Coordinates of C-alpha atoms (C1' of nucleotides) in Angstrom, one line a residue:
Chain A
X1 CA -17.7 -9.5 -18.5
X2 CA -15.8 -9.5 -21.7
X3 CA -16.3 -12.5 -24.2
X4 CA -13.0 -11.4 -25.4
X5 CA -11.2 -12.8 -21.3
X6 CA -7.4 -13.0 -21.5
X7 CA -6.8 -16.5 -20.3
X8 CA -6.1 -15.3 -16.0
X9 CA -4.6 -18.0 -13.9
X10 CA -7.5 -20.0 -12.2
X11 CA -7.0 -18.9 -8.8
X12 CA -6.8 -15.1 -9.8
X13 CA -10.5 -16.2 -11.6
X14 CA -11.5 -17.5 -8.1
X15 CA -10.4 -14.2 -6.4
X16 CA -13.0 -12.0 -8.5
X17 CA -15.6 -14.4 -8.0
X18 CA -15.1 -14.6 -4.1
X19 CA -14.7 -10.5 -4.3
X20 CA -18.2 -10.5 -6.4
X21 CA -19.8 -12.8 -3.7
X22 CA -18.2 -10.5 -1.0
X23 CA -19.6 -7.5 -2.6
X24 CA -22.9 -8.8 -3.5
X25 CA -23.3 -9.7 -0.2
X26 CA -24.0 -13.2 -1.0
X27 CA -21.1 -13.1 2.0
X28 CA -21.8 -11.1 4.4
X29 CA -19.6 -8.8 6.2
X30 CA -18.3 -10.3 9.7
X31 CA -19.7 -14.1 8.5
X32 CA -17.7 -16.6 7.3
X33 CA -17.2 -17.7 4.1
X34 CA -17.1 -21.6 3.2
X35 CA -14.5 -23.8 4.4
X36 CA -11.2 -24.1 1.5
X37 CA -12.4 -27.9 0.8
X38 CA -15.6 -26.8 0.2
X39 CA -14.8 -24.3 -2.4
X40 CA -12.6 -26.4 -3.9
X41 CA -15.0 -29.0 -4.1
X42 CA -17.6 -26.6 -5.8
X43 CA -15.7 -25.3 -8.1
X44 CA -13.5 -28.2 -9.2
X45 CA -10.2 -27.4 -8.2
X46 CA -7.8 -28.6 -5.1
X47 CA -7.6 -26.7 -1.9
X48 CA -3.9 -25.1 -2.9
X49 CA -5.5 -22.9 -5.6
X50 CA -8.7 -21.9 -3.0
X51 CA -6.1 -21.0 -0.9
X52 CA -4.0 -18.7 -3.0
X53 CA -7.2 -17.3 -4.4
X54 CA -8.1 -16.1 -1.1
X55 CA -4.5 -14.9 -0.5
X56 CA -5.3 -12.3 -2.8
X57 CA -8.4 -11.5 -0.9
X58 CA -6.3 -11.0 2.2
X59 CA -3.7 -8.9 1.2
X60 CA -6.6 -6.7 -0.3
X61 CA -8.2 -6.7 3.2
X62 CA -11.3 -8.1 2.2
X63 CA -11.1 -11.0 4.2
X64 CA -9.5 -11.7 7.5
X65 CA -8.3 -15.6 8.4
X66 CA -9.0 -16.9 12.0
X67 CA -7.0 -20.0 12.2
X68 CA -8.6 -23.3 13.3
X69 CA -12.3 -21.3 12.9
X70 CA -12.3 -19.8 9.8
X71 CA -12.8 -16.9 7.0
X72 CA -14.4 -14.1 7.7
X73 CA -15.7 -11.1 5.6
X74 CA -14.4 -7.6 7.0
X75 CA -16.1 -4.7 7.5
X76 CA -14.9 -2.1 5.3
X77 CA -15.7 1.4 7.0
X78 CA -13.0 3.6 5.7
X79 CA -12.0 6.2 8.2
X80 CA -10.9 9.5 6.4
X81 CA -8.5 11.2 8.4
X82 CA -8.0 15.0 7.6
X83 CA -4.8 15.9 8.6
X84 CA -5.3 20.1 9.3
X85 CA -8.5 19.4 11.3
X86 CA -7.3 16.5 13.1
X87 CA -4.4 18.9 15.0
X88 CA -7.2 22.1 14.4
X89 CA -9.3 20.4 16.7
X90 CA -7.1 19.4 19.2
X91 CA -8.4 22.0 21.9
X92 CA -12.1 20.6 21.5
X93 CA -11.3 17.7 24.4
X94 CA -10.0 15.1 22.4
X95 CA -6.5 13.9 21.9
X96 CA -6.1 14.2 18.0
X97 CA -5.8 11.0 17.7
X98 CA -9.2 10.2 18.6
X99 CA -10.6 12.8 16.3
X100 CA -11.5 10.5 13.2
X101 CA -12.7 7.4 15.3
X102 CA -15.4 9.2 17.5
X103 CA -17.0 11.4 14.2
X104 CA -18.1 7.7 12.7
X105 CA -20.1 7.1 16.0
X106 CA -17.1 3.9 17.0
X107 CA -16.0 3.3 20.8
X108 CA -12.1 5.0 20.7
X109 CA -9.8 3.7 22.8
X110 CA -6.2 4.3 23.5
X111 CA -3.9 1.5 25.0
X112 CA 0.3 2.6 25.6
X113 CA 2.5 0.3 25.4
X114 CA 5.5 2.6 26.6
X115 CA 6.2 5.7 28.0
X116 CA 9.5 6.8 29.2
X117 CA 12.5 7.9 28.3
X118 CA 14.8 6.0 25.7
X119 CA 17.4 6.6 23.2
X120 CA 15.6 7.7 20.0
X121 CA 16.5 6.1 16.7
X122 CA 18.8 8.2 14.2
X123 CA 16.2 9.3 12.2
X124 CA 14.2 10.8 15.3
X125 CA 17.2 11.7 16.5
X126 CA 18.2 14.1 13.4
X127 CA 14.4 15.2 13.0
X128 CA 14.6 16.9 16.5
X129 CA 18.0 18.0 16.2
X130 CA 19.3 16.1 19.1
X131 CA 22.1 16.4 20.0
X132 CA 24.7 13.0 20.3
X133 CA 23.7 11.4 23.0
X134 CA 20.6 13.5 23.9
X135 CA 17.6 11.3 24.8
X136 CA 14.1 11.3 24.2
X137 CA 10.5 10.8 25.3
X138 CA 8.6 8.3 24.0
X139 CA 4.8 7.7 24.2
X140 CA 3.8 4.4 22.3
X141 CA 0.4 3.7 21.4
X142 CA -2.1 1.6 19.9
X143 CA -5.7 3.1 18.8
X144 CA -8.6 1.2 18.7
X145 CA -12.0 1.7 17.0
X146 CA -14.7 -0.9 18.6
X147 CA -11.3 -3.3 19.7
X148 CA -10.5 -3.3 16.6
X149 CA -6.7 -1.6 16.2
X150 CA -6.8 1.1 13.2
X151 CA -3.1 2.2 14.1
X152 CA 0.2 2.5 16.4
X153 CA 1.8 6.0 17.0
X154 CA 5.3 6.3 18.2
X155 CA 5.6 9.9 19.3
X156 CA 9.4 11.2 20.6
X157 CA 9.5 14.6 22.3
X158 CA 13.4 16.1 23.4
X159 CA 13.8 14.8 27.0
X160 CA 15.1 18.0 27.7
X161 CA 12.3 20.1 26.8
X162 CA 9.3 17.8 28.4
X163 CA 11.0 15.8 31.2
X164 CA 9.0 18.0 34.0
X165 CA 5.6 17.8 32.0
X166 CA 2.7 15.9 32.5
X167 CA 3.8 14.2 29.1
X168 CA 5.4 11.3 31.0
X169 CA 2.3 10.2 32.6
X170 CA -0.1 8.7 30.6
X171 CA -3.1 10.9 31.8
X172 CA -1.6 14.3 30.3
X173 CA -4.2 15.9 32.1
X174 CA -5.2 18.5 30.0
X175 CA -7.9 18.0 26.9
X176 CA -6.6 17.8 24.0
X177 CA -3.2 15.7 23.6
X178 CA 0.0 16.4 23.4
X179 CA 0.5 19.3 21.5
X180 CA -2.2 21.3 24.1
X181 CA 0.5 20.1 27.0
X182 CA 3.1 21.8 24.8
X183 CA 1.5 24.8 24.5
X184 CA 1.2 25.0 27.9
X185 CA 5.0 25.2 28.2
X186 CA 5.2 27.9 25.7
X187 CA 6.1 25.5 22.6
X188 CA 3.3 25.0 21.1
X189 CA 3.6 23.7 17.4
X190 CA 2.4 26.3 15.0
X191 CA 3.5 24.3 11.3
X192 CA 3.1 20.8 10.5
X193 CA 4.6 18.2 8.0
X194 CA 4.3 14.7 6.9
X195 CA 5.7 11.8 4.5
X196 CA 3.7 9.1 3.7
X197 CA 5.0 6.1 2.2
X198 CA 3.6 2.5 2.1
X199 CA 4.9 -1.0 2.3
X200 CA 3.8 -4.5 4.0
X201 CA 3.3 -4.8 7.3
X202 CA 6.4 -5.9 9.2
X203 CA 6.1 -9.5 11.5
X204 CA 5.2 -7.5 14.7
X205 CA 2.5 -4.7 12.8
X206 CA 0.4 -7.9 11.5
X207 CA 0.4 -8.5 15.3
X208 CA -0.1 -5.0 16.5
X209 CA -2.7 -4.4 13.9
X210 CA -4.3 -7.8 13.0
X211 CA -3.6 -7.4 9.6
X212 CA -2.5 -10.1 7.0
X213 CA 1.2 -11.0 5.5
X214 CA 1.2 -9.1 2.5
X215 CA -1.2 -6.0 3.4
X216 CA -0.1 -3.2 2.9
X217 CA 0.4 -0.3 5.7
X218 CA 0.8 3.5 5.7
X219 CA 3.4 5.1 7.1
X220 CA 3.2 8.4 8.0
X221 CA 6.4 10.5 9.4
X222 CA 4.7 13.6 11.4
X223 CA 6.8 16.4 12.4
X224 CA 5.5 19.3 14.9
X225 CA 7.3 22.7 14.6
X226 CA 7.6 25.5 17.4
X227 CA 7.7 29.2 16.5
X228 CA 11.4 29.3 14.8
X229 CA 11.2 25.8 12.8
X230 CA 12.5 24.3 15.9
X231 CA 11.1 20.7 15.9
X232 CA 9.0 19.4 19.4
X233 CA 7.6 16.0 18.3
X234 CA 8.4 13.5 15.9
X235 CA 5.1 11.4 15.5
X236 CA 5.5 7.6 13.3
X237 CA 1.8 6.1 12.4
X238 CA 1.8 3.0 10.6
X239 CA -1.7 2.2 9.6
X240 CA -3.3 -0.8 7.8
X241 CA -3.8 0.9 4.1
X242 CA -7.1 -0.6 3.4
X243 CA -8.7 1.5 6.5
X244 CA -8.1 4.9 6.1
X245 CA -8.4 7.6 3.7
X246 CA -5.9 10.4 3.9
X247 CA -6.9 14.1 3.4
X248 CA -4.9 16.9 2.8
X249 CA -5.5 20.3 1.8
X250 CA -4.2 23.6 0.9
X251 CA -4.3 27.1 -0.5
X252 CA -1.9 28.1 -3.9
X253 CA 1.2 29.4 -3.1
X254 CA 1.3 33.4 -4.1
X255 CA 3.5 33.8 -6.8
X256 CA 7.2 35.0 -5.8
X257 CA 7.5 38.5 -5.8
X258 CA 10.6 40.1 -6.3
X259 CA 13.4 37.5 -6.2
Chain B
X1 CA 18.5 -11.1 15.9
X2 CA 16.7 -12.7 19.3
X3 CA 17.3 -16.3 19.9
X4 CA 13.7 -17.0 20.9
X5 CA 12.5 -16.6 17.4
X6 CA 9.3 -17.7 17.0
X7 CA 8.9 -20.5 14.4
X8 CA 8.5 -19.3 10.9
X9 CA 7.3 -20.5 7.7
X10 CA 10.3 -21.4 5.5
X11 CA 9.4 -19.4 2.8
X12 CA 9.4 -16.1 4.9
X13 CA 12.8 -17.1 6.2
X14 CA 13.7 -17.8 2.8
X15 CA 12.4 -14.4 1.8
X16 CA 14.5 -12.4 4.7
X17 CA 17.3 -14.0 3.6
X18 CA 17.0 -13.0 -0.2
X19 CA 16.3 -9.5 1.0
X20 CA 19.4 -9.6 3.2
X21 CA 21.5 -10.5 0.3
X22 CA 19.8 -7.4 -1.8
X23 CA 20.4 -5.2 0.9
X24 CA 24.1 -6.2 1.5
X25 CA 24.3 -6.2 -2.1
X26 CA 25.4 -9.8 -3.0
X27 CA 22.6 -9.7 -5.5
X28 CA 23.3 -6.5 -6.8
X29 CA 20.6 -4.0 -8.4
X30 CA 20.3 -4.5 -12.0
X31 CA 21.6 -8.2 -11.5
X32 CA 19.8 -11.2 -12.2
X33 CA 19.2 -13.3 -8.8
X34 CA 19.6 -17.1 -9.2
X35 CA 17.3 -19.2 -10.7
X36 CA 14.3 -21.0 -8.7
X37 CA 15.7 -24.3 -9.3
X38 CA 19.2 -23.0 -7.9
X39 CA 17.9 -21.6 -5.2
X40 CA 15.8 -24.7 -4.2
X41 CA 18.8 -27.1 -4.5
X42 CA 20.7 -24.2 -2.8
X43 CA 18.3 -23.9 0.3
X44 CA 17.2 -27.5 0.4
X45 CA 13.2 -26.8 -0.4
X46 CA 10.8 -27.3 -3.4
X47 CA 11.0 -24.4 -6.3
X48 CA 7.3 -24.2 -5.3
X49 CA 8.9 -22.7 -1.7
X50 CA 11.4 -20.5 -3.6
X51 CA 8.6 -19.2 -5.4
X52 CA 6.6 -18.3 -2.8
X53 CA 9.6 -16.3 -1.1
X54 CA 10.1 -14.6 -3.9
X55 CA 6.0 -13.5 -4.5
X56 CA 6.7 -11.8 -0.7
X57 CA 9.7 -9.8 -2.5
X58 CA 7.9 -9.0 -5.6
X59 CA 4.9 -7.6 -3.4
X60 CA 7.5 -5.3 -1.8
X61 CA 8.8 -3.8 -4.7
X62 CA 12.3 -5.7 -4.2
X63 CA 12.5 -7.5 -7.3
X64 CA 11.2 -7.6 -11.0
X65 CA 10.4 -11.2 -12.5
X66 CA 10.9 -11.3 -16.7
X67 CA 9.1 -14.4 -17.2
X68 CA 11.5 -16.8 -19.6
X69 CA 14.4 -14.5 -19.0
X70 CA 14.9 -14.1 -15.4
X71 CA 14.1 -12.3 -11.5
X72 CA 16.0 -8.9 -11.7
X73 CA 16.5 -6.7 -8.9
X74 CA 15.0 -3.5 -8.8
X75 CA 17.0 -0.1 -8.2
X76 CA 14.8 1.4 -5.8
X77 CA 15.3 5.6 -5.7
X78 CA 12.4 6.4 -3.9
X79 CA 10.7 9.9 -5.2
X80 CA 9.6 12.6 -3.5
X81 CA 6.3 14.4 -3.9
X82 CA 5.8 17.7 -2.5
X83 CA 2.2 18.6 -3.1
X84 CA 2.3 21.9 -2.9
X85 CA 5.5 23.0 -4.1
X86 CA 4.8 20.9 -7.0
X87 CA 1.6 23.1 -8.3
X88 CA 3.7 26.5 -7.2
X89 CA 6.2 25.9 -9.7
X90 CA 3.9 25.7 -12.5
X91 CA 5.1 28.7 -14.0
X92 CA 8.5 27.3 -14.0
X93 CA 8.4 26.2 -17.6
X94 CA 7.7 22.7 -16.7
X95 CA 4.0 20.5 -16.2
X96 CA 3.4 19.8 -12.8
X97 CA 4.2 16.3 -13.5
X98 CA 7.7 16.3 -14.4
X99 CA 8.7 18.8 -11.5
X100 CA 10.0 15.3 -9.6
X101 CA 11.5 13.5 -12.0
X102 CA 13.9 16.4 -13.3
X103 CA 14.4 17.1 -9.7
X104 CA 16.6 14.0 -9.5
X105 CA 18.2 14.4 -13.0
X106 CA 16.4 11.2 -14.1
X107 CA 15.1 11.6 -17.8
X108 CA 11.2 12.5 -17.7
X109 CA 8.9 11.4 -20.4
X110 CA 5.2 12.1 -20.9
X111 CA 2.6 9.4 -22.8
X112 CA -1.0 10.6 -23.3
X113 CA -3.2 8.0 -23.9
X114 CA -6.1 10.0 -24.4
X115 CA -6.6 13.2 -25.0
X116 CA -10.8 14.1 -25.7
X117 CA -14.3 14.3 -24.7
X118 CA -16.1 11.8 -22.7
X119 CA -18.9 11.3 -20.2
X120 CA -17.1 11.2 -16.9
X121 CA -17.4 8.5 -14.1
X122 CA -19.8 9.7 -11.8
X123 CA -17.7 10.3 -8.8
X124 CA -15.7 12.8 -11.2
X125 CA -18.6 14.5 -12.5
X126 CA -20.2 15.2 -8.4
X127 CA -16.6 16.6 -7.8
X128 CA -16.7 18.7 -10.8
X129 CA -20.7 19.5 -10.1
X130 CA -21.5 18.9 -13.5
X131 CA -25.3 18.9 -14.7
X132 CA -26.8 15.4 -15.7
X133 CA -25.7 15.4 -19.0
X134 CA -22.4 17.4 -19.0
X135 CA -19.2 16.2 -20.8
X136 CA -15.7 16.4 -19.5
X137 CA -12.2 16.6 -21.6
X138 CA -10.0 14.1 -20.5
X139 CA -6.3 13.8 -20.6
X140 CA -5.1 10.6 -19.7
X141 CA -1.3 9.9 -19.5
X142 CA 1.5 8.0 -18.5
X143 CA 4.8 9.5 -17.1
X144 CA 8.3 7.8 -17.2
X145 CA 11.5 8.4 -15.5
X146 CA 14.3 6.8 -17.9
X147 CA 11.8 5.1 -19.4
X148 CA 10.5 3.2 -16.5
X149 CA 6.7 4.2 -15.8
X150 CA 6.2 6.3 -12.6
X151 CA 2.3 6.6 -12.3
X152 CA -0.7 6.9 -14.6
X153 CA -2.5 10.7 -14.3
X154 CA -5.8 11.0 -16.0
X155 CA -7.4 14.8 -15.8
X156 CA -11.1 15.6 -16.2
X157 CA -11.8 19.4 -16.7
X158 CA -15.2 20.4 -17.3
X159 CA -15.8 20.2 -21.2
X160 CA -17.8 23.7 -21.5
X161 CA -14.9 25.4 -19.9
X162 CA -11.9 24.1 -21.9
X163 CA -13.6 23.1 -25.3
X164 CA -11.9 26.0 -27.3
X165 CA -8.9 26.5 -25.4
X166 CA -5.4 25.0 -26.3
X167 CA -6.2 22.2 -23.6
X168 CA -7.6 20.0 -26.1
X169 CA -4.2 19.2 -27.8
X170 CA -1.5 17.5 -26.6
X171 CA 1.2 20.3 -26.6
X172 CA -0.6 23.6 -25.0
X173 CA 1.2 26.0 -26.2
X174 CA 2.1 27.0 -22.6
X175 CA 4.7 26.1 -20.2
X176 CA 3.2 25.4 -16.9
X177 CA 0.8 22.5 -17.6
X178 CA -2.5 22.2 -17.8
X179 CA -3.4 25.0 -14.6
X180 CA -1.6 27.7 -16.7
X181 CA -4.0 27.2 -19.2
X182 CA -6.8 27.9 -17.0
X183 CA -5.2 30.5 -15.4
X184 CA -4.9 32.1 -19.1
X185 CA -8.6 31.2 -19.4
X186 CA -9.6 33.2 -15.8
X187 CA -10.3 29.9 -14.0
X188 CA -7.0 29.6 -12.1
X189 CA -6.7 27.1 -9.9
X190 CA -6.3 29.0 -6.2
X191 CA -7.0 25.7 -3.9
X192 CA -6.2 22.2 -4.3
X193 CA -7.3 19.1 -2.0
X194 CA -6.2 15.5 -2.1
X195 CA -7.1 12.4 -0.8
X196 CA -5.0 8.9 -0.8
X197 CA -5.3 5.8 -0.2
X198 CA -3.5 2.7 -1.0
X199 CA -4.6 -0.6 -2.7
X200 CA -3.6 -4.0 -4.9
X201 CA -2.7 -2.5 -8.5
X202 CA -5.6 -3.8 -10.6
X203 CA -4.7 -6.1 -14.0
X204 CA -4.5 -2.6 -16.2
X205 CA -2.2 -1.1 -14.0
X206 CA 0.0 -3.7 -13.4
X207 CA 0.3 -3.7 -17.4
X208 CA 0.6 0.1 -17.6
X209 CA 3.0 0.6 -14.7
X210 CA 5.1 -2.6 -14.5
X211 CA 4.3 -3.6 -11.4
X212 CA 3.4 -7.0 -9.6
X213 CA 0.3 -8.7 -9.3
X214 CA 0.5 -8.1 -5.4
X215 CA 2.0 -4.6 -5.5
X216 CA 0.5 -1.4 -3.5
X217 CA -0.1 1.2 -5.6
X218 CA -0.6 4.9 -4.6
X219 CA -4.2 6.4 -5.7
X220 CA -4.4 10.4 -5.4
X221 CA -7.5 12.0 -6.1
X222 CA -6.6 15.9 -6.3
X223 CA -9.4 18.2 -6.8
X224 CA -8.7 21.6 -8.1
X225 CA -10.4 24.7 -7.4
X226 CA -10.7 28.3 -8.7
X227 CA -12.2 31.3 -7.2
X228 CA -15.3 30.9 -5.1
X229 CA -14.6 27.1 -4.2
X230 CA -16.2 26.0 -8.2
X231 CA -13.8 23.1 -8.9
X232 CA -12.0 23.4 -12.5
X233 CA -10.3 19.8 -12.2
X234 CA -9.9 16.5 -11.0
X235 CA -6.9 14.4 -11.5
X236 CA -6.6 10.8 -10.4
X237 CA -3.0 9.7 -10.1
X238 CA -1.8 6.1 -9.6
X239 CA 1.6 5.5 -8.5
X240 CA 3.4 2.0 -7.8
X241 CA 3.6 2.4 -3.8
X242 CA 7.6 1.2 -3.5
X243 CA 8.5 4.2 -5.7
X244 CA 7.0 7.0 -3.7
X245 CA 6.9 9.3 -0.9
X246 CA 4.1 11.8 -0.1
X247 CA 5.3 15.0 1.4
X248 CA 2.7 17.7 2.9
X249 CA 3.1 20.5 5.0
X250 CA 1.3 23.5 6.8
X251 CA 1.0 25.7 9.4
X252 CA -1.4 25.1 12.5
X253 CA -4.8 26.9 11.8
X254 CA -5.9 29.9 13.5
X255 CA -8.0 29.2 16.8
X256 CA -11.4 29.8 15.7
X257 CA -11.9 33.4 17.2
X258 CA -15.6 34.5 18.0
X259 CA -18.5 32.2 16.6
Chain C
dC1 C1' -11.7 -34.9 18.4
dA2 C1' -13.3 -33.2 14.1
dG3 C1' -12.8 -29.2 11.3
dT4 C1' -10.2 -25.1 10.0
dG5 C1' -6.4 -22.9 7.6
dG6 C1' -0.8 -23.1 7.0
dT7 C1' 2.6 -25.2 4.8
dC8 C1' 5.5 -28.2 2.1
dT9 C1' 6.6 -31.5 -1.6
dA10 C1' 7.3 -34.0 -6.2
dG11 C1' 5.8 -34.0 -10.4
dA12 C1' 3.8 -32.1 -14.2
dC13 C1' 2.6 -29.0 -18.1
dC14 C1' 2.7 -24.4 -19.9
dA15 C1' 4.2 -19.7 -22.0
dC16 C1' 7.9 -17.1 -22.7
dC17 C1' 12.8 -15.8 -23.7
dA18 C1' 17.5 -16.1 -25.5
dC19 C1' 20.4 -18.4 -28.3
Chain D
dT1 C1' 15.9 -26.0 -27.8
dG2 C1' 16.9 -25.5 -23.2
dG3 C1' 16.3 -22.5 -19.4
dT4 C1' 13.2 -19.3 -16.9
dG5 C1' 9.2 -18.5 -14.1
dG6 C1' 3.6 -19.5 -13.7
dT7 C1' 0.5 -22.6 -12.3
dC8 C1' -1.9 -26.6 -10.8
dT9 C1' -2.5 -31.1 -8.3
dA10 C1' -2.8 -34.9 -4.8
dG11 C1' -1.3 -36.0 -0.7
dA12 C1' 0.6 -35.1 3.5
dC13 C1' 1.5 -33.2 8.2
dC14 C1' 0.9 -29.4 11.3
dA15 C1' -1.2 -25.9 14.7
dC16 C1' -5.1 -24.0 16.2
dT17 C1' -10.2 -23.7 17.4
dG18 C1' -14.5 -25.0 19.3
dC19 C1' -17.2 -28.4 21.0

DNA sequence: CAGTGGTCTAGACCACCAC
DNA sequence: TGGTGGTCTAGACCACTGC
């Protein structure tokens, strides 16, 4: 509210205001905001610049476009997701990847869209120290918190090691995910890592995920380790950034003693 | 590359075809790309078209617009943050913050903005359980790699426990950065938590880190504690989201025992 | 079929930069 | 001073939704 305003393009004026409204609640969340003519009528400006305002609004993940019906406000619960507890808890009858969804009191659901055995990308490939033309299991996913999708995870297991498991069905049969089923065959993972990177959600995420154009999406590169550092599972989440809330946490490292 | 392609708006075809050239190198880092109006006679659309293709690379970090002068493309060597190796090596005679940077023999530069006493934000001051009235020191700064920003870190310590120690100048007097200091003082740090998310860069940052209007940006709130869980620091680090990689790691926790 | 947002254009004016 | 990108407009056509 400075007298002193830089001149600010118009429509980057028309974002804050919308944002203000949003906040304020003078929009409510899961209503719909007025029609892009309508703005552009109130506030004296053509429907190009209404649209671009709300662009910004969209790739902020404020506001969620339903062609041919209209804007709508989004609900902004942000799911924290603590990555030690998540795997921690994985013998309490969940599979982890249900963990965050079910403590905010939303429905979780799980849909696969593949499991089988495939040829894993390089990357995977090197991760689990494949060998050439070793394949891999993979177990697609797409979470969901009340329908609505909060992320896809790509998981790749050696063939080798879970071809015989109850990891190629989709019902593992045992509580608590994939990594409980590996423990049952004696490789359970005992150390964890991840990369997290973030960039815009490819053509098929702003399907997957009902996110916008330019939103941006975590990426989260999970490796599971055996006893040895041999690698068991390579996980890939991609998650729309404005939903969750990453949480990591971790004692100092002793100081080096001899050496 | 499948021959059903679903229809797509010029300007994102416009856009995958700029990026292809980036990527193959025909528009080589460093290197001006052509102008909008070449591009436009080039492709056959409006410059308003070409403009909007280009907003999509900008938001992804690909390119760098000078206004007047021209649309550069951006070297992208992405950085790697290991979180906790990071604080370990504080007694390695460099601050935490330039661990990275000299790590890929890129020169690192520190800017402090602010260096002082000051009535934190709230959410600081409930992390730091600070009474009502309680001041914090800040140190707010800016690090570069070869000059180009990397991320803003501002740290709040609680003012009673740092106000005589060598923490309120610029230059410590230590190596190690700012948790040597407290370690000197008895308050060393022996726990550390952080939580990220990811959102547009607001008008400051894209001022203070040269990014886009539409750009991700990395937010890292790390939380620093000493002995008995009493926090000694909070540090809020913003980070252009293109530039970035988070890395985390740690072993499975225990199965919880009796209880 | 009327209303919504998605996209595109031609033309215009501006601020900024390099020469 | 000419070239660059930033922005805005009016008008147009389209695909999709819901009635």
């Amino acid at each position: 509210m400075s007298l002193i305003e830089q001149p600010k393009a118009q429509f980057a004026q028309i974002a804050d205001l919308l944002r203000d409204r949003i906040e304020k609640g003078t929009y409510a969340p899961g209503s719909l905001m007025p029609s892009e003519p309508e703005l552009a009528t109130e506030l004296g400006v053509s429907r190009v610049t209404v649209n671009r305002a709300i662009a910004l609004l969209r790739a902020a993940g404020h506001v969620k476009v339903r062609r041919g019906s209209g804007t709508v406000v989004r609900r902004l619960p942000m799911i924290r997701r603590d990555a030690q507890r998540r795997y921690a808890n994985r013998e309490q009858g969940t599979g982890a990847g249900e963990v965050e969804i079910r403590s905010m009191n939303l429905r979780s659901r799980t849909a696969y869209r593949e499991i089988g055995r495939t040829k894993p990308p390089e990357e995977v490939a090197a991760a689990l120290e494949l060998k050439p033309r070793e394949d891999a299991l993979v177990r697609r996913r797409i979470l969901y918190a009340d329908d609505e999708p909060t992320q896809t995870a790509d998981t790749f297991f050696p063939w080798a090691m879970v071809k015989s498991s109850s990891l190629v069905n989709e019902h593992t049969g045992l509580d608590g995910g994939s990594y409980a089923v590996l423990a049952s065959l004696g490789i359970g993972p005992v150390r964890f890592t991840e990369d997290i990177t973030v960039r815009l959600a490819t053509d098929e995420e702003q399907r997957l995920l009902d996110v916008e154009p330019t939103q941006p999406v975590f990426r989260i590169w999970h490796v599971a380790y055996a006893q040895g550092d041999r690698p068991v599972g390579v996980t890939i989440h991609v998650m729309p950034g404005h939903l969750w809330s990453l949480h990591y946490g971790w004692d100092d490292l002793p100081k080096k003693a001899g050496h």
